[in-house]
Coordinates of C-alpha atoms in Angstrom, one line a residue:
M257 CA 150.6 181.8 114.5
K258 CA 151.3 182.6 118.1
P259 CA 153.0 186.0 118.5
S260 CA 156.1 184.1 120.1
R261 CA 156.7 182.1 116.9
L262 CA 156.5 185.4 114.9
F263 CA 159.2 187.0 117.1
I264 CA 161.3 183.8 116.9
G265 CA 161.0 184.1 113.1
L266 CA 162.2 187.7 113.2
R267 CA 164.9 186.8 115.6
I268 CA 166.2 184.1 113.1
L269 CA 165.8 186.4 110.2
A270 CA 167.7 189.3 111.8
S271 CA 170.6 187.3 113.2
T272 CA 170.9 185.2 109.9
A273 CA 171.1 188.6 107.9
V274 CA 173.7 190.2 110.1
S275 CA 175.9 187.0 110.0
L276 CA 175.6 186.6 106.3
L277 CA 176.5 190.3 105.7
I278 CA 179.6 189.9 107.8
I279 CA 180.5 186.7 106.0
L280 CA 180.0 188.3 102.6
A281 CA 182.0 191.3 103.8
T282 CA 185.0 189.0 104.5
A283 CA 184.6 186.9 101.3
D284 CA 183.7 189.6 98.8
L285 CA 186.4 189.2 96.3
W286 CA 184.6 191.0 93.6
G287 CA 183.8 194.3 95.4
F288 CA 179.9 193.6 95.3
L289 CA 179.3 195.0 98.7
A290 CA 179.5 198.8 99.2
P291 CA 181.3 200.0 102.3
G292 CA 178.1 201.4 103.6
I293 CA 176.4 198.0 103.5
V294 CA 179.2 196.5 105.5
R295 CA 178.8 199.4 108.0
V296 CA 175.2 198.3 108.5
A297 CA 176.2 194.9 109.6
T298 CA 178.9 196.2 112.0
W299 CA 177.4 199.4 113.4
L300 CA 175.5 197.6 116.1
Q301 CA 178.3 195.2 117.2
F302 CA 178.6 196.3 120.8
L303 CA 182.3 196.2 121.8
P304 CA 183.6 197.6 118.5
S305 CA 181.1 200.4 118.7
L306 CA 181.9 201.1 122.3
V307 CA 185.6 201.2 121.5
R308 CA 185.0 203.5 118.7
A309 CA 182.9 205.9 120.9
L310 CA 185.8 206.2 123.1
T311 CA 188.5 206.6 120.5
A312 CA 186.8 208.4 117.7
F313 CA 183.4 209.9 118.2
G314 CA 180.8 210.4 115.5
L315 CA 177.5 208.9 114.4
L316 CA 179.3 205.6 113.5
A317 CA 180.1 205.3 117.3
A318 CA 176.4 205.4 118.5
G319 CA 175.5 201.8 117.8
F320 CA 176.3 200.6 121.2
I321 CA 173.9 203.3 122.7
L322 CA 171.0 201.7 120.7
V323 CA 172.1 198.2 121.9
L324 CA 172.0 199.4 125.5
A325 CA 168.8 201.0 125.2
L326 CA 167.3 197.9 123.7
T327 CA 168.7 195.9 126.5
L328 CA 167.2 198.3 129.1
L329 CA 163.9 197.8 127.4
F330 CA 163.8 194.2 126.4
G331 CA 166.9 192.4 127.8
R332 CA 169.7 190.9 126.0
V333 CA 168.1 191.2 122.5
Y334 CA 171.6 191.8 121.1
C335 CA 172.7 188.2 122.0
S336 CA 170.0 186.6 119.9
F337 CA 169.2 189.2 117.3
L338 CA 172.3 190.9 116.5
C339 CA 175.4 188.9 117.6
P340 CA 176.8 186.8 114.7
L341 CA 178.5 184.5 117.1
G342 CA 175.2 183.9 118.9
A343 CA 173.6 182.9 115.7
F344 CA 176.5 180.6 114.9
M345 CA 176.0 179.0 118.3
D346 CA 172.3 178.6 117.8
G347 CA 173.0 176.8 114.5
V348 CA 175.5 174.4 116.4
I349 CA 172.8 173.8 119.0
A350 CA 170.1 173.1 116.4
I351 CA 172.4 170.6 114.7
R352 CA 173.3 168.9 118.0
R353 CA 169.6 168.5 118.9
R354 CA 168.9 166.8 115.5
I355 CA 171.8 164.4 116.0
S356 CA 170.7 163.4 119.6
K357 CA 168.2 164.4 122.3
V358 CA 170.2 167.0 124.3
K359 CA 168.2 168.2 127.2
L360 CA 169.6 171.3 129.0
Q361 CA 168.8 172.1 132.4
Y362 CA 168.9 174.9 134.9
V363 CA 172.3 175.9 136.4
K364 CA 172.8 178.3 139.4
P365 CA 174.5 181.5 138.2
G366 CA 178.2 181.6 138.5
V367 CA 180.7 184.5 138.9
V368 CA 183.2 183.6 136.4
R369 CA 181.8 186.1 133.9
Y370 CA 182.2 188.9 136.3
F371 CA 185.8 188.0 137.1
I372 CA 186.5 188.0 133.4
L373 CA 184.7 191.5 133.0
A374 CA 186.9 192.7 136.0
G375 CA 190.0 191.2 134.3
I376 CA 189.1 193.2 131.1
A377 CA 188.6 196.4 133.1
V378 CA 192.0 196.0 134.7
S379 CA 193.8 195.2 131.5
L380 CA 192.1 198.2 129.7
F381 CA 193.1 200.4 132.6
F382 CA 196.7 199.5 131.8
G383 CA 196.2 199.9 128.0
S384 CA 195.8 196.6 126.9
M385 CA 193.2 195.2 124.4
H386 CA 194.2 191.6 124.5
L387 CA 191.5 190.1 126.5
I388 CA 188.9 191.9 124.4
N389 CA 190.6 190.8 121.1
I390 CA 190.3 187.2 122.2
L391 CA 186.9 187.2 123.8
D392 CA 184.7 189.7 121.8
P393 CA 182.1 187.7 120.1
Y394 CA 182.0 189.8 116.8
S395 CA 185.6 189.8 116.3
I396 CA 185.8 185.9 116.8
F397 CA 183.1 185.5 114.2
A398 CA 184.5 187.9 111.7
R399 CA 188.2 186.7 111.8
S400 CA 187.0 183.1 111.6
A401 CA 185.0 183.9 108.6
Q402 CA 187.9 185.7 107.1
A403 CA 190.3 182.8 107.7
L404 CA 187.8 179.9 106.8
V405 CA 185.2 181.2 104.4
R406 CA 187.4 183.5 102.3
P407 CA 189.7 180.8 101.1
L408 CA 186.7 178.8 100.0
A409 CA 185.5 181.7 98.1
I410 CA 188.8 182.1 96.4
G411 CA 188.9 178.4 95.5
L412 CA 185.5 178.7 94.0
N413 CA 186.4 181.7 92.0
N414 CA 189.5 180.1 90.7
L415 CA 187.7 177.0 89.7
L416 CA 185.2 179.1 87.8
A417 CA 188.1 181.1 86.1
Q418 CA 189.5 177.8 85.0
A419 CA 186.3 176.4 83.7
G420 CA 185.7 179.7 81.9
E421 CA 189.2 179.6 80.3
L422 CA 188.4 176.0 79.0
A423 CA 185.1 177.4 77.6
G424 CA 186.9 180.4 76.0
Y425 CA 185.5 182.8 78.6
Y426 CA 188.1 185.1 80.4
G427 CA 185.7 187.3 82.3
I428 CA 186.7 185.8 85.7
A429 CA 190.1 186.7 87.0
P430 CA 191.9 184.1 89.2
Y431 CA 192.7 185.2 92.7
P432 CA 195.8 184.6 94.7
F433 CA 195.1 182.1 97.3
S434 CA 196.0 183.0 100.8
L435 CA 195.6 181.9 104.4
P436 CA 196.4 183.6 107.6
P437 CA 199.8 182.8 109.1
L438 CA 199.8 179.4 110.9
P439 CA 200.0 180.8 114.4
V440 CA 197.0 183.1 113.8
L441 CA 195.1 180.2 112.0
G442 CA 195.9 177.9 115.0
V443 CA 194.5 180.4 117.4
I444 CA 191.4 180.9 115.4
L445 CA 190.7 177.3 114.9
A446 CA 191.2 176.6 118.6
W447 CA 189.1 179.3 119.8
L448 CA 186.3 178.3 117.3
A449 CA 186.5 174.6 118.5
L450 CA 186.1 175.8 122.0
V451 CA 183.0 177.8 121.0
V452 CA 181.5 174.8 119.1
W453 CA 182.2 172.4 122.0
L454 CA 180.5 174.7 124.5
A455 CA 177.4 175.4 122.4
A456 CA 177.0 171.5 121.5
A457 CA 177.4 170.4 125.1
R458 CA 176.0 173.4 127.2
G459 CA 174.1 175.7 125.0
R460 CA 174.8 179.3 125.3
L461 CA 177.5 178.7 128.1
Y462 CA 180.0 180.8 126.3
C463 CA 177.6 183.8 126.4
N464 CA 177.3 183.6 130.3
T465 CA 180.8 182.7 131.3
L466 CA 183.5 184.0 128.8
C467 CA 181.7 186.7 126.7
P468 CA 182.3 190.2 128.1
V469 CA 179.4 191.6 126.1
G470 CA 177.2 189.1 127.6
A471 CA 178.3 189.9 131.1
F472 CA 177.9 193.6 130.6
L473 CA 174.5 193.4 129.0
G474 CA 173.5 191.0 131.7
L475 CA 174.1 193.6 134.3
A476 CA 172.0 196.0 132.1
S477 CA 169.2 193.6 131.6
R478 CA 168.5 193.3 135.4
F479 CA 166.9 196.7 135.0
S480 CA 165.1 195.9 131.8
V481 CA 161.5 197.1 131.3
F482 CA 160.3 193.8 130.0
R483 CA 161.7 190.5 130.8
M484 CA 160.8 186.8 130.8
S485 CA 159.0 185.4 133.8
M486 CA 157.0 182.6 135.0
D487 CA 153.4 182.8 136.3
A488 CA 153.7 180.9 139.6
E489 CA 150.0 180.0 139.6
K490 CA 150.0 178.6 136.1
C491 CA 153.3 176.7 136.2
I492 CA 153.0 172.9 136.8
Q493 CA 156.6 172.6 136.9
C494 CA 156.9 170.3 134.0
G495 CA 160.4 171.5 133.2
A496 CA 159.7 171.8 129.4
C497 CA 161.0 175.4 129.4
S498 CA 164.1 174.4 131.4
K499 CA 165.1 171.7 128.9
K500 CA 164.7 174.1 126.0
C501 CA 166.5 177.0 127.6
K502 CA 169.9 177.6 125.8
A503 CA 171.0 179.9 128.6
S504 CA 170.1 177.4 131.4
C505 CA 168.4 180.2 133.3
M506 CA 164.8 178.8 133.9
D507 CA 164.5 177.8 137.5
V508 CA 161.4 175.7 137.5
E509 CA 161.8 174.8 141.2
N510 CA 161.6 178.3 142.3
K511 CA 159.6 179.4 139.1
T512 CA 161.9 182.3 138.4
V513 CA 164.0 183.4 135.4
D514 CA 167.6 184.9 135.6
A515 CA 167.3 187.8 133.5
S516 CA 170.9 188.5 133.6
R517 CA 171.6 185.3 131.7
C518 CA 168.5 185.1 129.6
V519 CA 169.7 185.7 125.8
M520 CA 166.0 186.3 124.7
C521 CA 165.9 183.4 122.2
L522 CA 162.0 183.3 123.2
D523 CA 162.1 179.5 122.7
C524 CA 160.7 178.9 126.1
L525 CA 157.6 180.6 125.1
T526 CA 156.8 178.0 122.5
V527 CA 157.1 175.0 124.7
C528 CA 155.1 175.8 127.8
P529 CA 151.9 173.7 127.6
V530 CA 150.1 176.1 130.1
D531 CA 151.4 179.4 128.9
A532 CA 153.0 180.0 132.3
V533 CA 156.1 181.5 130.7
E534 CA 155.5 185.2 129.9
F535 CA 157.3 188.3 128.5
T536 CA 156.2 191.1 130.8
A537 CA 157.1 194.2 132.8
P538 CA 158.8 193.5 136.0
S539 CA 155.9 194.9 138.0
A540 CA 153.9 191.7 136.9
A541 CA 156.9 189.5 137.2
K542 CA 158.2 187.6 140.2
E543 CA 161.6 188.9 141.4
V544 CA 164.6 187.0 140.2
E545 CA 167.0 185.6 142.8
T546 CA 169.2 188.3 144.2
D547 CA 172.8 188.4 143.5
P548 CA 174.6 189.7 146.5
G549 CA 177.3 191.3 144.5
R550 CA 175.0 193.3 142.4
R551 CA 176.1 196.8 143.4
S552 CA 179.7 196.0 143.3
L553 CA 179.3 194.4 139.8
L554 CA 177.5 197.6 138.6
F555 CA 180.4 199.5 139.9
M556 CA 182.6 197.2 137.9
G557 CA 180.6 197.8 134.8
A558 CA 181.2 201.5 135.2
F559 CA 184.9 200.8 135.7
L560 CA 185.0 198.9 132.6
L561 CA 183.6 202.0 130.8
T562 CA 186.1 204.3 132.2
G563 CA 189.0 201.8 131.6
L564 CA 188.4 201.6 127.9
P565 CA 190.9 203.3 125.7
S566 CA 190.1 207.0 125.7
R567 CA 192.8 208.4 123.1
S568 CA 190.8 210.6 120.9
A569 CA 191.6 211.0 117.2
A570 CA 192.8 214.5 118.0
E571 CA 195.2 213.3 120.8
T572 CA 196.6 210.7 118.5
G573 CA 197.6 213.0 115.7
N574 CA 194.5 213.8 113.6
G575 CA 196.4 217.0 112.7
Y576 CA 199.4 214.7 111.6
P577 CA 202.1 215.9 114.1
E578 CA 205.7 215.5 113.4
T579 CA 206.6 212.0 112.3
I580 CA 208.5 209.8 114.7
I581 CA 210.5 207.1 113.0
E582 CA 213.1 204.4 113.8
E583 CA 216.8 205.0 113.7
S584 CA 217.9 204.5 110.2
L585 CA 219.9 201.5 109.0
A586 CA 220.9 202.9 105.8
A587 CA 224.7 203.1 104.9
S588 CA 226.2 206.5 104.1
P589 CA 227.1 206.7 100.4
T590 CA 230.6 207.9 101.4
E591 CA 231.3 204.6 103.4
P592 CA 233.0 201.7 101.8
L593 CA 230.7 198.9 100.7
A594 CA 230.0 196.7 103.6
P595 CA 228.6 193.0 103.5
P596 CA 224.8 192.8 102.8
L597 CA 222.6 193.9 105.8
S598 CA 219.3 192.0 106.7
I599 CA 216.3 194.1 107.4
K600 CA 215.2 194.0 110.9
R601 CA 212.0 196.1 111.5
K602 CA 211.7 197.5 115.1
A603 CA 208.0 198.4 114.6
S604 CA 205.3 197.1 112.4
L605 CA 203.6 199.2 109.8
V606 CA 200.0 200.3 110.5
P607 CA 197.5 200.7 107.7
P608 CA 196.6 204.3 106.5
G609 CA 193.9 205.8 108.8
G610 CA 195.3 203.9 111.8
M611 CA 197.1 207.1 112.9
G612 CA 200.1 205.2 114.3
R613 CA 200.8 202.3 116.6
D614 CA 199.2 203.6 119.8
H615 CA 195.9 204.6 118.4
F616 CA 195.7 201.6 116.3
T617 CA 196.5 199.1 119.0
S618 CA 194.2 200.9 121.5
A619 CA 191.2 200.4 119.4
C620 CA 191.8 197.3 117.2
T621 CA 189.6 194.3 118.3
G622 CA 191.2 191.9 115.7
C623 CA 188.2 191.4 113.4
H624 CA 190.4 191.5 110.2
L625 CA 187.8 193.0 108.2
C626 CA 190.4 195.5 106.9
A627 CA 192.6 192.5 105.7
A628 CA 189.6 191.2 103.8
A629 CA 188.9 194.6 102.3
C630 CA 192.4 195.2 101.0
P631 CA 192.7 194.4 97.2
S632 CA 196.4 194.4 97.4
H633 CA 196.7 191.7 100.1
V634 CA 199.2 193.6 102.0
I635 CA 197.3 193.8 105.4
R636 CA 198.2 190.6 107.1
P637 CA 196.7 189.2 110.4
E638 CA 199.5 188.8 113.1
L639 CA 199.4 186.9 116.2
V640 CA 201.4 189.5 118.1
A641 CA 202.5 192.5 116.4
H642 CA 203.2 196.2 117.0
Q643 CA 205.9 195.5 119.8
G644 CA 203.5 193.2 121.8
K645 CA 200.7 195.7 121.9
G646 CA 198.4 194.3 119.1
L647 CA 197.3 190.7 119.8
L648 CA 195.8 189.3 116.6
A649 CA 196.0 192.9 115.2
P650 CA 197.0 193.0 111.5
S651 CA 200.1 194.9 110.1
L652 CA 201.2 195.8 106.6
S653 CA 203.6 193.4 104.9
Y654 CA 205.3 194.2 101.5
E655 CA 206.4 190.7 100.8
K656 CA 203.5 190.0 98.3
G657 CA 202.5 193.5 97.2
F658 CA 202.3 197.2 98.3
C659 CA 199.7 199.5 99.5
N660 CA 197.9 200.7 96.3
Y661 CA 198.3 204.7 96.1
N662 CA 194.8 205.0 94.6
C663 CA 192.9 202.9 97.3
N664 CA 191.5 203.6 100.7
A665 CA 189.2 200.4 101.0
C666 CA 190.6 199.4 104.4
T667 CA 189.7 202.8 105.9
M668 CA 186.1 202.4 105.1
V669 CA 185.3 199.2 106.9
C670 CA 186.8 199.4 110.4
P671 CA 184.0 199.1 113.0
S672 CA 186.0 200.0 116.1
G673 CA 187.8 203.3 114.8
A674 CA 191.2 201.7 114.9
I675 CA 191.4 202.6 111.2
L676 CA 189.5 205.8 110.7
A677 CA 187.8 206.8 107.4
V678 CA 190.1 208.7 105.1
G679 CA 189.3 210.3 101.7
L680 CA 191.3 209.2 98.9
E681 CA 193.2 212.5 98.3
E682 CA 194.0 212.6 102.0
K683 CA 195.2 209.0 102.0
K684 CA 197.6 209.7 99.3
R685 CA 199.4 212.0 101.8
V686 CA 199.4 209.7 104.8
Q687 CA 202.9 208.8 105.7
M688 CA 202.8 205.3 107.2
G689 CA 206.6 205.0 107.0
R690 CA 209.6 206.2 105.1
A691 CA 211.7 204.3 102.7
Q692 CA 215.3 203.5 103.6
F693 CA 218.1 202.7 101.0
I694 CA 220.8 200.0 102.0
K695 CA 223.6 200.6 99.3
Q696 CA 225.4 197.4 100.2
N697 CA 222.3 195.4 99.3
C698 CA 221.7 197.1 95.8
V699 CA 222.6 195.2 92.7
V700 CA 223.7 198.4 91.1
A701 CA 226.5 198.8 93.7
T702 CA 227.3 195.0 94.1
K703 CA 227.0 193.8 90.6
G704 CA 227.1 196.9 88.4
T705 CA 223.6 196.1 87.1
E706 CA 221.6 199.1 86.0
C707 CA 218.4 199.1 87.9
V708 CA 215.7 201.7 88.4
A709 CA 212.9 199.4 89.6
C710 CA 212.3 201.3 92.9
A711 CA 212.0 204.6 91.3
E712 CA 209.8 203.5 88.6
H713 CA 207.3 202.0 91.0
C714 CA 207.3 205.0 93.4
P715 CA 204.0 206.7 93.0
T716 CA 205.1 210.0 94.6
G717 CA 208.5 210.5 93.1
A718 CA 210.1 210.2 96.5
V719 CA 212.6 207.7 95.2
K720 CA 214.8 208.9 92.3
I721 CA 218.1 207.7 90.6
V722 CA 220.9 209.9 90.9
R723 CA 224.3 209.4 89.2
E724 CA 227.1 211.1 91.0
Q725 CA 230.5 211.9 89.4
G726 CA 230.1 209.3 86.6
G727 CA 229.4 206.5 88.9
P728 CA 226.4 204.2 88.7
G729 CA 222.8 205.5 89.3
L730 CA 221.7 204.8 92.7
P731 CA 218.4 205.4 94.5
K732 CA 217.9 208.5 96.5
V733 CA 214.9 208.8 98.9
D734 CA 213.3 212.1 99.6
E735 CA 211.7 211.1 103.0
D736 CA 209.5 214.1 103.2
V737 CA 207.6 212.9 100.1
C738 CA 207.6 209.2 100.8
V739 CA 204.3 207.8 102.1
G740 CA 205.7 204.4 103.0
C741 CA 203.4 202.4 100.5
G742 CA 206.1 199.8 99.9
A743 CA 206.0 199.9 96.1
C744 CA 209.8 200.4 96.0
E745 CA 210.4 197.6 98.6
F746 CA 208.2 195.2 96.7
A747 CA 209.9 196.0 93.4
C748 CA 213.4 195.8 94.5
P749 CA 215.0 192.7 92.9
A750 CA 218.0 192.4 95.5
K751 CA 218.5 189.1 97.2
P752 CA 218.7 187.9 99.9
Y753 CA 217.9 191.2 101.4
K754 CA 216.1 194.1 99.9
A755 CA 218.1 197.3 99.1
I756 CA 215.3 199.6 100.0
Y757 CA 212.5 199.0 102.6
V758 CA 210.0 201.0 104.5
K759 CA 210.6 201.8 108.0
A760 CA 207.4 202.3 110.2
S761 CA 206.4 205.6 111.5
L762 CA 205.2 205.1 115.2
I763 CA 202.9 208.1 114.5
H764 CA 201.5 208.7 111.0
G765 CA 202.6 211.9 109.4
K766 CA 201.6 214.0 106.3
A767 CA 203.9 213.8 103.4
L768 CA 204.7 216.6 101.1
P769 CA 202.9 216.7 97.7
P770 CA 204.2 214.2 95.1
K771 CA 207.0 215.2 92.8
K772 CA 205.7 214.0 89.5
G773 CA 208.2 213.3 86.7
E774 CA 211.2 213.5 89.1
S775 CA 211.7 209.7 89.7
V776 CA 214.7 209.3 87.4
Q777 CA 217.4 211.9 87.0
N778 CA 220.7 212.0 85.2
L779 CA 219.9 208.9 83.1
V780 CA 218.3 210.8 80.2
G781 CA 219.3 209.1 77.0
E782 CA 219.8 205.8 78.6
D783 CA 217.5 202.8 78.4
F784 CA 215.7 201.5 81.5
P785 CA 216.7 197.8 82.2
F786 CA 212.9 197.1 82.7

């Protein structure tokens, strides 16, 4: 076996393993994958790792440094060995070639990728992650898997559960079926269709036009120690390498290889009939064509680094500063009963470990891995949330569940540091929001029905039932103890509007210790209605 085929085999093995681990992380309904295994797959994803390094330092943020070092040594190996979207595009290209004989050809380098890189730098300078969230290859792949593969896994699980029940086996629990909201699903499908079309028609065109990681690593690969080259004396200009090249970077006429666009798939090494294509050090290689804007583009890359969000965990409230919340909508108990009041949240809820709106939206790349990890299904992908700051960033929704008090799964999987790792005991004190009671919506006040659902479900004792002056027992919220888990809101039976809901904290705080056994007061001797 030629060494080139061995390396191609290693490339396919590595890229397939990374892709499968990310797919399994999004479709793992049964908790088979430990968080540590998920981190192995996401640690080397370039943009999430870079964002994490600039928002929350630590060993988990060092993956991009290793990728950059590998690029300076061997060129854009990330694009073919570690990028899951690159592996997906290689699969599309292989299928396309089996269907029909597609012959790729050399294309002169364009500047679109650098304009996009500059656009990202400018948007980051103004604090926006929108372009990264749309274009980052890892995030595109992960959220596509979460949106498309996970529902298939749920369907398979539920079929097995039904089959098991028919056979008298009840060991497989059915799983609630869910899809992302239609706007989010539409964006995911449209973008995935664009990637598939580009791969089928033009190979790795996405990597060399729209991908910010490809553009940035392309700049670094110009200085790589080893790179692809053509031996001018051996080359017979048959064009076999150019027709095989997915990146359209083999210039047979001038016998050069554009290192900034080469994705290191190594396919060209296997098709050259005279072994003129080599993987050598630049001293033995012919200089690639000169890009006149090279110095300015390097400056642009440095600007990109400085433009990335730089809010550290400490700056964003690692010590849990004073909580900032919205203005309350709750009615005063002394006011006469008013008509039912709808709930209009001014801010979206951020998962525990997100530190608050600004930190979360400055680091979230929209991969939706946290949504896949949440066993309560309360982390929901959104198209635009967090007051316009979080394109495709998820938020908490308590319509179909609540944040489990004894769970910190979402804090263990985020690769970009948007959700920082939080220990379970610490997570139980993270104050994501504060419960607010709306008396005119409560069935106790409107219908005279005894109800203690909110207090019964509160895990911290922040909501208790208090009967004053012989009147009905009504909820009373101790906001200093409330963690904003949404158990009270989910349990509230009031319709059409909930009588108790969680108002988001713009910066997460730290709740006081829970008050065990104080959820229901002044009702001793009376039966609960539930």
